[in-house]
């Protein structure tokens, strides 16, 4: 088999890349180790930045998102028994965020690829990368465990295979620098069949630990509790979860948390991670393969989408003109934005969680920071512009808007 761009992984990064390349007339094949049912059914986060929504609309995969997504112009921060609204819309000149689950984005992108004959090989086994330092890299795989070895020759490989995939380890250790921070807490996430308790997301700092109230639909709420990352979900019967949610979300005055049956629950650890560079030879990493953020800033999916926007444009430039300059700068362009999102996710995490090693002094500093963010317009603006999403900076000082190209501008 041969294709121009071999893509490993059908998450948001791999699927959106394949979709953008198709719109630019570039051929790709996606290799995904899981089944279509699995990737379309895995519950993940679900908050889209303005830029992610704009890109989906502009490239024809935003129809259901516009119909079923929930558009939020603000978020609520709760601490010391009080609620404070951050007006994202006013502070950012009219930008919003959209709640739309990641697996719905996956469904829309898979459908868009398959409708136009795009090639996604599901259940691909033992995927491996070869010759990434040459001009004809190859991906090998098996259709299933007992079938013979297959090979795809390509011009470029996009490693969109998440944190545990084979792409990142293919970059030699001597070239790859990895930065990591493991947090001493995890998130217990639930889905509950209950109507939203609030019109906007609530991020609550409480002495018992952080809590986030989010939504999914008029019938389903998504909630998270800060827990010990090594805790077992069997220690959390439903009544313990509700008790804890009530305690942590309580405020002085009228407000009620709506309850319903819990239909899904799990615990995930939290880490920050960056791989530098995000490219080597003819291999380009995108999304979780290159970086991980704690979910507090809601940046994971959005970073993946921004990476592949840069990669699609760089590949388009190469195929249209033979100029590899943007491809060579791929990692540098992405990492500028990635590190800012890392900083934001880390700072939201630090500001909102209860840290096991914090002294009373540090707890007061944390409350002072929350007080500052909710009382100073300058501080609130900083939070808001990061939350709705920073622009891609293609060159020092050169913003997204100044680059021509039909996918990237009106
Ligand atoms: N071979 C083929 N596919 C693989 C392999 C492999 N060896 N290893 C992993 N994959 C697939 C996974 O099954 C998954 O479908 O790669 C895909 C990676 O998708 P994601 O993990 O969703 O990563 P990404 O597309 O970068 O999107 C980042 O996803 O994990 C969330 O919070 C994260 O929102 C962020 C977003
Ligand atoms: C979610 O709805 O899953 C969600 C929202 C905001 C976050 C994290 C997760 O910061």
PDB file of C-alpha atoms in Angstrom, residues 154-407:
ATOM      1  CA  UNK A 154       4.383   7.070   2.705  1.00  0.00           C
ATOM      2  CA  UNK A 155       6.019  10.468   2.337  1.00  0.00           C
ATOM      3  CA  UNK A 156       5.349  11.417   5.948  1.00  0.00           C
ATOM      4  CA  UNK A 157       4.052   9.761   9.135  1.00  0.00           C
ATOM      5  CA  UNK A 158       1.804  11.556  11.623  1.00  0.00           C
ATOM      6  CA  UNK A 159       2.030  10.036  15.104  1.00  0.00           C
ATOM      7  CA  UNK A 160      -1.452  10.751  16.510  1.00  0.00           C
ATOM      8  CA  UNK A 161      -1.499   7.648  18.707  1.00  0.00           C
ATOM      9  CA  UNK A 162      -1.945   9.192  22.143  1.00  0.00           C
ATOM     10  CA  UNK A 163       0.354   9.021  25.153  1.00  0.00           C
ATOM     11  CA  UNK A 164       1.024   5.246  25.020  1.00  0.00           C
ATOM     12  CA  UNK A 165       1.368   4.763  21.244  1.00  0.00           C
ATOM     13  CA  UNK A 166       4.515   3.627  19.383  1.00  0.00           C
ATOM     14  CA  UNK A 167       5.272   6.944  17.614  1.00  0.00           C
ATOM     15  CA  UNK A 168       6.979   8.996  20.325  1.00  0.00           C
ATOM     16  CA  UNK A 169       9.381   6.179  21.346  1.00  0.00           C
ATOM     17  CA  UNK A 170      10.477   5.993  17.667  1.00  0.00           C
ATOM     18  CA  UNK A 171      12.290   9.313  18.151  1.00  0.00           C
ATOM     19  CA  UNK A 172      15.765   8.403  19.478  1.00  0.00           C
ATOM     20  CA  UNK A 173      16.299   9.080  23.187  1.00  0.00           C
ATOM     21  CA  UNK A 174      19.331  11.204  22.373  1.00  0.00           C
ATOM     22  CA  UNK A 175      17.137  13.655  20.414  1.00  0.00           C
ATOM     23  CA  UNK A 176      14.044  13.645  22.600  1.00  0.00           C
ATOM     24  CA  UNK A 177      13.700  15.712  25.756  1.00  0.00           C
ATOM     25  CA  UNK A 178      10.711  14.982  27.945  1.00  0.00           C
ATOM     26  CA  UNK A 179       9.297  17.270  30.635  1.00  0.00           C
ATOM     27  CA  UNK A 180       6.887  15.797  33.146  1.00  0.00           C
ATOM     28  CA  UNK A 181       4.954  16.611  36.293  1.00  0.00           C
ATOM     29  CA  UNK A 182       2.810  14.050  38.122  1.00  0.00           C
ATOM     30  CA  UNK A 183       0.148  15.541  40.418  1.00  0.00           C
ATOM     31  CA  UNK A 184      -0.648  14.055  43.824  1.00  0.00           C
ATOM     32  CA  UNK A 185      -4.346  13.823  42.941  1.00  0.00           C
ATOM     33  CA  UNK A 186      -6.709  12.323  40.373  1.00  0.00           C
ATOM     34  CA  UNK A 187     -10.235  13.004  39.142  1.00  0.00           C
ATOM     35  CA  UNK A 188     -13.190  10.766  39.799  1.00  0.00           C
ATOM     36  CA  UNK A 189     -15.574  11.479  36.894  1.00  0.00           C
ATOM     37  CA  UNK A 190     -19.268  10.586  36.745  1.00  0.00           C
ATOM     38  CA  UNK A 191     -22.093  10.838  34.251  1.00  0.00           C
ATOM     39  CA  UNK A 192     -25.498  11.155  35.867  1.00  0.00           C
ATOM     40  CA  UNK A 193     -28.983  11.147  34.389  1.00  0.00           C
ATOM     41  CA  UNK A 194     -30.089  14.426  35.919  1.00  0.00           C
ATOM     42  CA  UNK A 195     -30.861  17.808  34.357  1.00  0.00           C
ATOM     43  CA  UNK A 196     -28.120  20.464  34.650  1.00  0.00           C
ATOM     44  CA  UNK A 197     -27.869  22.022  38.121  1.00  0.00           C
ATOM     45  CA  UNK A 198     -26.442  25.238  36.665  1.00  0.00           C
ATOM     46  CA  UNK A 199     -26.411  26.951  33.256  1.00  0.00           C
ATOM     47  CA  UNK A 200     -22.581  27.203  33.216  1.00  0.00           C
ATOM     48  CA  UNK A 201     -19.590  25.144  34.385  1.00  0.00           C
ATOM     49  CA  UNK A 202     -18.703  25.459  38.067  1.00  0.00           C
ATOM     50  CA  UNK A 203     -15.082  25.049  39.225  1.00  0.00           C
ATOM     51  CA  UNK A 204     -15.107  24.771  43.029  1.00  0.00           C
ATOM     52  CA  UNK A 205     -12.190  25.039  45.418  1.00  0.00           C
ATOM     53  CA  UNK A 206     -13.153  23.469  48.753  1.00  0.00           C
ATOM     54  CA  UNK A 207     -11.247  22.305  51.809  1.00  0.00           C
ATOM     55  CA  UNK A 208     -12.404  18.734  51.048  1.00  0.00           C
ATOM     56  CA  UNK A 209     -10.952  18.990  47.525  1.00  0.00           C
ATOM     57  CA  UNK A 210     -11.737  20.338  44.056  1.00  0.00           C
ATOM     58  CA  UNK A 211     -15.026  19.684  42.246  1.00  0.00           C
ATOM     59  CA  UNK A 212     -16.165  20.462  38.702  1.00  0.00           C
ATOM     60  CA  UNK A 213     -19.755  20.538  37.558  1.00  0.00           C
ATOM     61  CA  UNK A 214     -20.181  20.255  33.788  1.00  0.00           C
ATOM     62  CA  UNK A 215     -23.004  19.217  31.484  1.00  0.00           C
ATOM     63  CA  UNK A 216     -23.559  16.940  28.530  1.00  0.00           C
ATOM     64  CA  UNK A 217     -27.205  17.412  27.556  1.00  0.00           C
ATOM     65  CA  UNK A 218     -30.521  18.611  29.020  1.00  0.00           C
ATOM     66  CA  UNK A 219     -30.753  15.120  30.613  1.00  0.00           C
ATOM     67  CA  UNK A 220     -27.146  14.334  31.578  1.00  0.00           C
ATOM     68  CA  UNK A 221     -24.614  16.032  33.852  1.00  0.00           C
ATOM     69  CA  UNK A 222     -20.851  15.425  33.996  1.00  0.00           C
ATOM     70  CA  UNK A 223     -19.179  15.918  37.389  1.00  0.00           C
ATOM     71  CA  UNK A 224     -15.658  15.424  38.725  1.00  0.00           C
ATOM     72  CA  UNK A 225     -14.235  15.113  42.249  1.00  0.00           C
ATOM     73  CA  UNK A 226     -10.601  15.473  43.268  1.00  0.00           C
ATOM     74  CA  UNK A 227      -9.542  12.140  44.833  1.00  0.00           C
ATOM     75  CA  UNK A 228      -6.350  10.285  45.676  1.00  0.00           C
ATOM     76  CA  UNK A 229      -4.928   9.088  42.303  1.00  0.00           C
ATOM     77  CA  UNK A 230      -4.376   5.581  43.725  1.00  0.00           C
ATOM     78  CA  UNK A 231      -7.903   5.299  45.098  1.00  0.00           C
ATOM     79  CA  UNK A 232     -10.074   2.478  43.779  1.00  0.00           C
ATOM     80  CA  UNK A 233     -13.468   3.256  42.258  1.00  0.00           C
ATOM     81  CA  UNK A 234     -14.999   0.452  44.362  1.00  0.00           C
ATOM     82  CA  UNK A 235     -14.362   2.680  47.408  1.00  0.00           C
ATOM     83  CA  UNK A 236     -16.845   5.153  45.922  1.00  0.00           C
ATOM     84  CA  UNK A 237     -20.436   3.883  46.145  1.00  0.00           C
ATOM     85  CA  UNK A 238     -22.929   6.347  44.647  1.00  0.00           C
ATOM     86  CA  UNK A 239     -24.144   7.716  47.995  1.00  0.00           C
ATOM     87  CA  UNK A 240     -20.560   8.601  49.012  1.00  0.00           C
ATOM     88  CA  UNK A 241     -20.089  10.443  45.690  1.00  0.00           C
ATOM     89  CA  UNK A 242     -23.289  12.478  46.171  1.00  0.00           C
ATOM     90  CA  UNK A 243     -22.433  13.318  49.777  1.00  0.00           C
ATOM     91  CA  UNK A 244     -19.033  14.584  48.712  1.00  0.00           C
ATOM     92  CA  UNK A 245     -20.423  16.566  45.760  1.00  0.00           C
ATOM     93  CA  UNK A 246     -23.004  18.258  47.971  1.00  0.00           C
ATOM     94  CA  UNK A 247     -20.409  19.180  50.589  1.00  0.00           C
ATOM     95  CA  UNK A 248     -17.929  20.607  48.088  1.00  0.00           C
ATOM     96  CA  UNK A 249     -20.418  22.520  45.938  1.00  0.00           C
ATOM     97  CA  UNK A 250     -22.361  24.066  48.802  1.00  0.00           C
ATOM     98  CA  UNK A 251     -22.677  27.868  48.845  1.00  0.00           C
ATOM     99  CA  UNK A 252     -24.269  30.410  51.140  1.00  0.00           C
ATOM    100  CA  UNK A 253     -27.734  30.973  49.737  1.00  0.00           C
ATOM    101  CA  UNK A 254     -30.028  29.295  47.251  1.00  0.00           C
ATOM    102  CA  UNK A 255     -28.582  26.591  45.019  1.00  0.00           C
ATOM    103  CA  UNK A 256     -29.412  22.955  44.537  1.00  0.00           C
ATOM    104  CA  UNK A 257     -27.424  20.098  43.032  1.00  0.00           C
ATOM    105  CA  UNK A 258     -29.789  17.904  41.009  1.00  0.00           C
ATOM    106  CA  UNK A 259     -29.248  14.166  41.501  1.00  0.00           C
ATOM    107  CA  UNK A 260     -29.985  11.170  39.309  1.00  0.00           C
ATOM    108  CA  UNK A 261     -28.755   7.647  38.606  1.00  0.00           C
ATOM    109  CA  UNK A 262     -24.964   7.481  38.040  1.00  0.00           C
ATOM    110  CA  UNK A 263     -24.460   5.773  34.672  1.00  0.00           C
ATOM    111  CA  UNK A 264     -20.656   5.849  34.471  1.00  0.00           C
ATOM    112  CA  UNK A 265     -17.791   6.437  36.911  1.00  0.00           C
ATOM    113  CA  UNK A 266     -14.007   6.128  36.829  1.00  0.00           C
ATOM    114  CA  UNK A 267     -10.805   7.592  38.315  1.00  0.00           C
ATOM    115  CA  UNK A 268      -8.016   9.072  36.181  1.00  0.00           C
ATOM    116  CA  UNK A 269      -4.586  10.260  37.376  1.00  0.00           C
ATOM    117  CA  UNK A 270      -3.324  13.705  36.368  1.00  0.00           C
ATOM    118  CA  UNK A 271      -0.071  14.678  34.717  1.00  0.00           C
ATOM    119  CA  UNK A 272       1.573  17.374  32.649  1.00  0.00           C
ATOM    120  CA  UNK A 273       3.946  16.171  29.926  1.00  0.00           C
ATOM    121  CA  UNK A 274       5.751  17.691  26.933  1.00  0.00           C
ATOM    122  CA  UNK A 275       8.012  16.018  24.354  1.00  0.00           C
ATOM    123  CA  UNK A 276      10.476  18.344  22.595  1.00  0.00           C
ATOM    124  CA  UNK A 277      10.898  18.202  19.636  1.00  0.00           C
ATOM    125  CA  UNK A 278       7.544  17.060  18.289  1.00  0.00           C
ATOM    126  CA  UNK A 279       9.165  15.889  15.048  1.00  0.00           C
ATOM    127  CA  UNK A 280      12.071  13.794  13.844  1.00  0.00           C
ATOM    128  CA  UNK A 281      12.958  13.088  10.222  1.00  0.00           C
ATOM    129  CA  UNK A 282       9.667  12.353   8.474  1.00  0.00           C
ATOM    130  CA  UNK A 283       7.707  11.708  11.692  1.00  0.00           C
ATOM    131  CA  UNK A 284       5.472  14.402  13.213  1.00  0.00           C
ATOM    132  CA  UNK A 285       3.786  13.920  16.593  1.00  0.00           C
ATOM    133  CA  UNK A 286       0.419  15.562  17.313  1.00  0.00           C
ATOM    134  CA  UNK A 287      -1.926  15.669  20.314  1.00  0.00           C
ATOM    135  CA  UNK A 288      -1.494  13.408  23.343  1.00  0.00           C
ATOM    136  CA  UNK A 289       1.414  11.609  21.625  1.00  0.00           C
ATOM    137  CA  UNK A 290       3.424  14.795  22.190  1.00  0.00           C
ATOM    138  CA  UNK A 291       1.890  16.388  25.265  1.00  0.00           C
ATOM    139  CA  UNK A 292      -0.536  15.831  28.138  1.00  0.00           C
ATOM    140  CA  UNK A 293      -2.290  18.441  30.263  1.00  0.00           C
ATOM    141  CA  UNK A 294      -4.306  17.997  33.452  1.00  0.00           C
ATOM    142  CA  UNK A 295      -8.010  18.419  32.529  1.00  0.00           C
ATOM    143  CA  UNK A 296      -8.584  21.486  34.719  1.00  0.00           C
ATOM    144  CA  UNK A 297      -7.971  23.884  31.823  1.00  0.00           C
ATOM    145  CA  UNK A 298      -9.937  21.723  29.320  1.00  0.00           C
ATOM    146  CA  UNK A 299      -7.113  21.947  26.792  1.00  0.00           C
ATOM    147  CA  UNK A 300      -6.323  18.328  25.740  1.00  0.00           C
ATOM    148  CA  UNK A 301      -8.609  18.009  22.734  1.00  0.00           C
ATOM    149  CA  UNK A 302      -8.085  21.625  21.690  1.00  0.00           C
ATOM    150  CA  UNK A 303      -4.305  21.278  21.657  1.00  0.00           C
ATOM    151  CA  UNK A 304      -4.610  18.176  19.478  1.00  0.00           C
ATOM    152  CA  UNK A 305      -6.775  20.085  16.990  1.00  0.00           C
ATOM    153  CA  UNK A 306      -4.381  23.078  16.939  1.00  0.00           C
ATOM    154  CA  UNK A 307      -1.357  20.805  16.289  1.00  0.00           C
ATOM    155  CA  UNK A 308      -2.936  19.186  13.259  1.00  0.00           C
ATOM    156  CA  UNK A 309      -4.029  22.555  11.894  1.00  0.00           C
ATOM    157  CA  UNK A 310      -0.351  23.527  11.825  1.00  0.00           C
ATOM    158  CA  UNK A 311       0.675  20.156  10.358  1.00  0.00           C
ATOM    159  CA  UNK A 312      -2.023  20.178   7.666  1.00  0.00           C
ATOM    160  CA  UNK A 313      -0.999  23.649   6.589  1.00  0.00           C
ATOM    161  CA  UNK A 314       2.701  22.763   6.554  1.00  0.00           C
ATOM    162  CA  UNK A 315       2.007  19.646   4.472  1.00  0.00           C
ATOM    163  CA  UNK A 316      -0.238  21.639   2.136  1.00  0.00           C
ATOM    164  CA  UNK A 317       2.533  24.177   1.591  1.00  0.00           C
ATOM    165  CA  UNK A 318       5.009  21.373   0.894  1.00  0.00           C
ATOM    166  CA  UNK A 319       2.799  19.548  -1.610  1.00  0.00           C
ATOM    167  CA  UNK A 320       1.763  22.799  -3.343  1.00  0.00           C
ATOM    168  CA  UNK A 321       5.222  24.389  -3.613  1.00  0.00           C
ATOM    169  CA  UNK A 322       7.886  21.874  -2.563  1.00  0.00           C
ATOM    170  CA  UNK A 323       8.835  24.282   0.225  1.00  0.00           C
ATOM    171  CA  UNK A 324       9.556  22.410   3.487  1.00  0.00           C
ATOM    172  CA  UNK A 325      10.148  25.515   5.579  1.00  0.00           C
ATOM    173  CA  UNK A 326       6.845  25.310   7.533  1.00  0.00           C
ATOM    174  CA  UNK A 327       7.307  21.559   8.064  1.00  0.00           C
ATOM    175  CA  UNK A 328      10.745  22.222   9.537  1.00  0.00           C
ATOM    176  CA  UNK A 329       9.218  24.761  11.922  1.00  0.00           C
ATOM    177  CA  UNK A 330       6.267  22.512  12.897  1.00  0.00           C
ATOM    178  CA  UNK A 331       7.558  21.644  16.344  1.00  0.00           C
ATOM    179  CA  UNK A 332       8.648  25.202  17.145  1.00  0.00           C
ATOM    180  CA  UNK A 333       5.276  26.649  16.088  1.00  0.00           C
ATOM    181  CA  UNK A 334       3.292  24.063  18.079  1.00  0.00           C
ATOM    182  CA  UNK A 335       5.435  24.133  21.212  1.00  0.00           C
ATOM    183  CA  UNK A 336       4.991  27.878  21.725  1.00  0.00           C
ATOM    184  CA  UNK A 337       1.257  27.352  22.070  1.00  0.00           C
ATOM    185  CA  UNK A 338       1.609  24.005  23.858  1.00  0.00           C
ATOM    186  CA  UNK A 339       3.750  25.503  26.629  1.00  0.00           C
ATOM    187  CA  UNK A 340       1.252  28.312  27.164  1.00  0.00           C
ATOM    188  CA  UNK A 341      -1.556  25.762  27.474  1.00  0.00           C
ATOM    189  CA  UNK A 342       0.642  23.708  29.820  1.00  0.00           C
ATOM    190  CA  UNK A 343       1.201  26.804  31.930  1.00  0.00           C
ATOM    191  CA  UNK A 344      -2.513  27.604  32.022  1.00  0.00           C
ATOM    192  CA  UNK A 345      -3.584  24.028  32.841  1.00  0.00           C
ATOM    193  CA  UNK A 346      -0.947  23.795  35.566  1.00  0.00           C
ATOM    194  CA  UNK A 347      -1.996  27.154  37.064  1.00  0.00           C
ATOM    195  CA  UNK A 348      -5.734  26.310  37.053  1.00  0.00           C
ATOM    196  CA  UNK A 349      -4.879  22.968  38.665  1.00  0.00           C
ATOM    197  CA  UNK A 350      -2.703  24.625  41.294  1.00  0.00           C
ATOM    198  CA  UNK A 351      -5.291  27.318  42.045  1.00  0.00           C
ATOM    199  CA  UNK A 352      -8.279  25.003  42.412  1.00  0.00           C
ATOM    200  CA  UNK A 353      -7.080  21.772  44.047  1.00  0.00           C
ATOM    201  CA  UNK A 354      -6.339  20.938  47.662  1.00  0.00           C
ATOM    202  CA  UNK A 355      -2.625  20.057  47.794  1.00  0.00           C
ATOM    203  CA  UNK A 356      -1.723  17.376  50.372  1.00  0.00           C
ATOM    204  CA  UNK A 357       1.567  19.144  51.192  1.00  0.00           C
ATOM    205  CA  UNK A 358       0.199  22.688  51.471  1.00  0.00           C
ATOM    206  CA  UNK A 359       0.735  24.591  54.725  1.00  0.00           C
ATOM    207  CA  UNK A 360      -1.959  26.991  56.019  1.00  0.00           C
ATOM    208  CA  UNK A 361       0.170  29.789  54.505  1.00  0.00           C
ATOM    209  CA  UNK A 362      -0.029  28.275  51.023  1.00  0.00           C
ATOM    210  CA  UNK A 363      -3.783  27.703  51.412  1.00  0.00           C
ATOM    211  CA  UNK A 364      -4.248  31.399  52.130  1.00  0.00           C
ATOM    212  CA  UNK A 365      -2.137  32.293  49.079  1.00  0.00           C
ATOM    213  CA  UNK A 366      -4.411  30.084  46.965  1.00  0.00           C
ATOM    214  CA  UNK A 367      -7.536  31.839  48.264  1.00  0.00           C
ATOM    215  CA  UNK A 368      -5.907  35.225  47.643  1.00  0.00           C
ATOM    216  CA  UNK A 369      -5.276  34.187  44.048  1.00  0.00           C
ATOM    217  CA  UNK A 370      -8.931  33.174  43.581  1.00  0.00           C
ATOM    218  CA  UNK A 371     -10.027  36.446  45.151  1.00  0.00           C
ATOM    219  CA  UNK A 372      -7.710  38.346  42.768  1.00  0.00           C
ATOM    220  CA  UNK A 373      -8.878  36.485  39.657  1.00  0.00           C
ATOM    221  CA  UNK A 374     -12.523  37.193  40.509  1.00  0.00           C
ATOM    222  CA  UNK A 375     -12.102  40.836  41.540  1.00  0.00           C
ATOM    223  CA  UNK A 376      -9.517  42.256  39.114  1.00  0.00           C
ATOM    224  CA  UNK A 377     -10.556  42.732  35.480  1.00  0.00           C
ATOM    225  CA  UNK A 378      -6.921  42.336  34.390  1.00  0.00           C
ATOM    226  CA  UNK A 379      -6.565  38.980  36.165  1.00  0.00           C
ATOM    227  CA  UNK A 380      -9.965  37.759  34.949  1.00  0.00           C
ATOM    228  CA  UNK A 381      -9.042  38.741  31.372  1.00  0.00           C
ATOM    229  CA  UNK A 382      -5.875  36.634  31.583  1.00  0.00           C
ATOM    230  CA  UNK A 383      -7.891  33.626  32.704  1.00  0.00           C
ATOM    231  CA  UNK A 384     -10.599  34.208  30.084  1.00  0.00           C
ATOM    232  CA  UNK A 385      -8.305  34.588  27.073  1.00  0.00           C
ATOM    233  CA  UNK A 386      -6.455  31.395  27.968  1.00  0.00           C
ATOM    234  CA  UNK A 387      -9.680  29.508  28.679  1.00  0.00           C
ATOM    235  CA  UNK A 388     -11.317  30.348  25.328  1.00  0.00           C
ATOM    236  CA  UNK A 389      -8.017  29.483  23.590  1.00  0.00           C
ATOM    237  CA  UNK A 390      -4.917  31.347  22.456  1.00  0.00           C
ATOM    238  CA  UNK A 391      -4.215  31.858  18.740  1.00  0.00           C
ATOM    239  CA  UNK A 392      -1.665  29.804  16.813  1.00  0.00           C
ATOM    240  CA  UNK A 393       1.456  31.932  16.380  1.00  0.00           C
ATOM    241  CA  UNK A 394       3.055  30.925  13.108  1.00  0.00           C
ATOM    242  CA  UNK A 395       6.100  33.115  13.532  1.00  0.00           C
ATOM    243  CA  UNK A 396       7.446  35.391  16.227  1.00  0.00           C
ATOM    244  CA  UNK A 397       4.764  38.058  16.509  1.00  0.00           C
ATOM    245  CA  UNK A 398       2.827  36.808  13.481  1.00  0.00           C
ATOM    246  CA  UNK A 399      -0.705  35.783  14.378  1.00  0.00           C
ATOM    247  CA  UNK A 400      -2.947  33.215  12.747  1.00  0.00           C
ATOM    248  CA  UNK A 401      -5.046  35.907  11.051  1.00  0.00           C
ATOM    249  CA  UNK A 402      -2.123  37.144   8.948  1.00  0.00           C
ATOM    250  CA  UNK A 403      -1.573  33.792   7.222  1.00  0.00           C
ATOM    251  CA  UNK A 404      -3.457  33.237   3.976  1.00  0.00           C
ATOM    252  CA  UNK A 405      -5.162  29.929   3.202  1.00  0.00           C
ATOM    253  CA  UNK A 406      -8.775  28.911   2.819  1.00  0.00           C
ATOM    254  CA  UNK A 407      -8.898  26.663   5.872  1.00  0.00           C
TER     255      UNK A 407
END
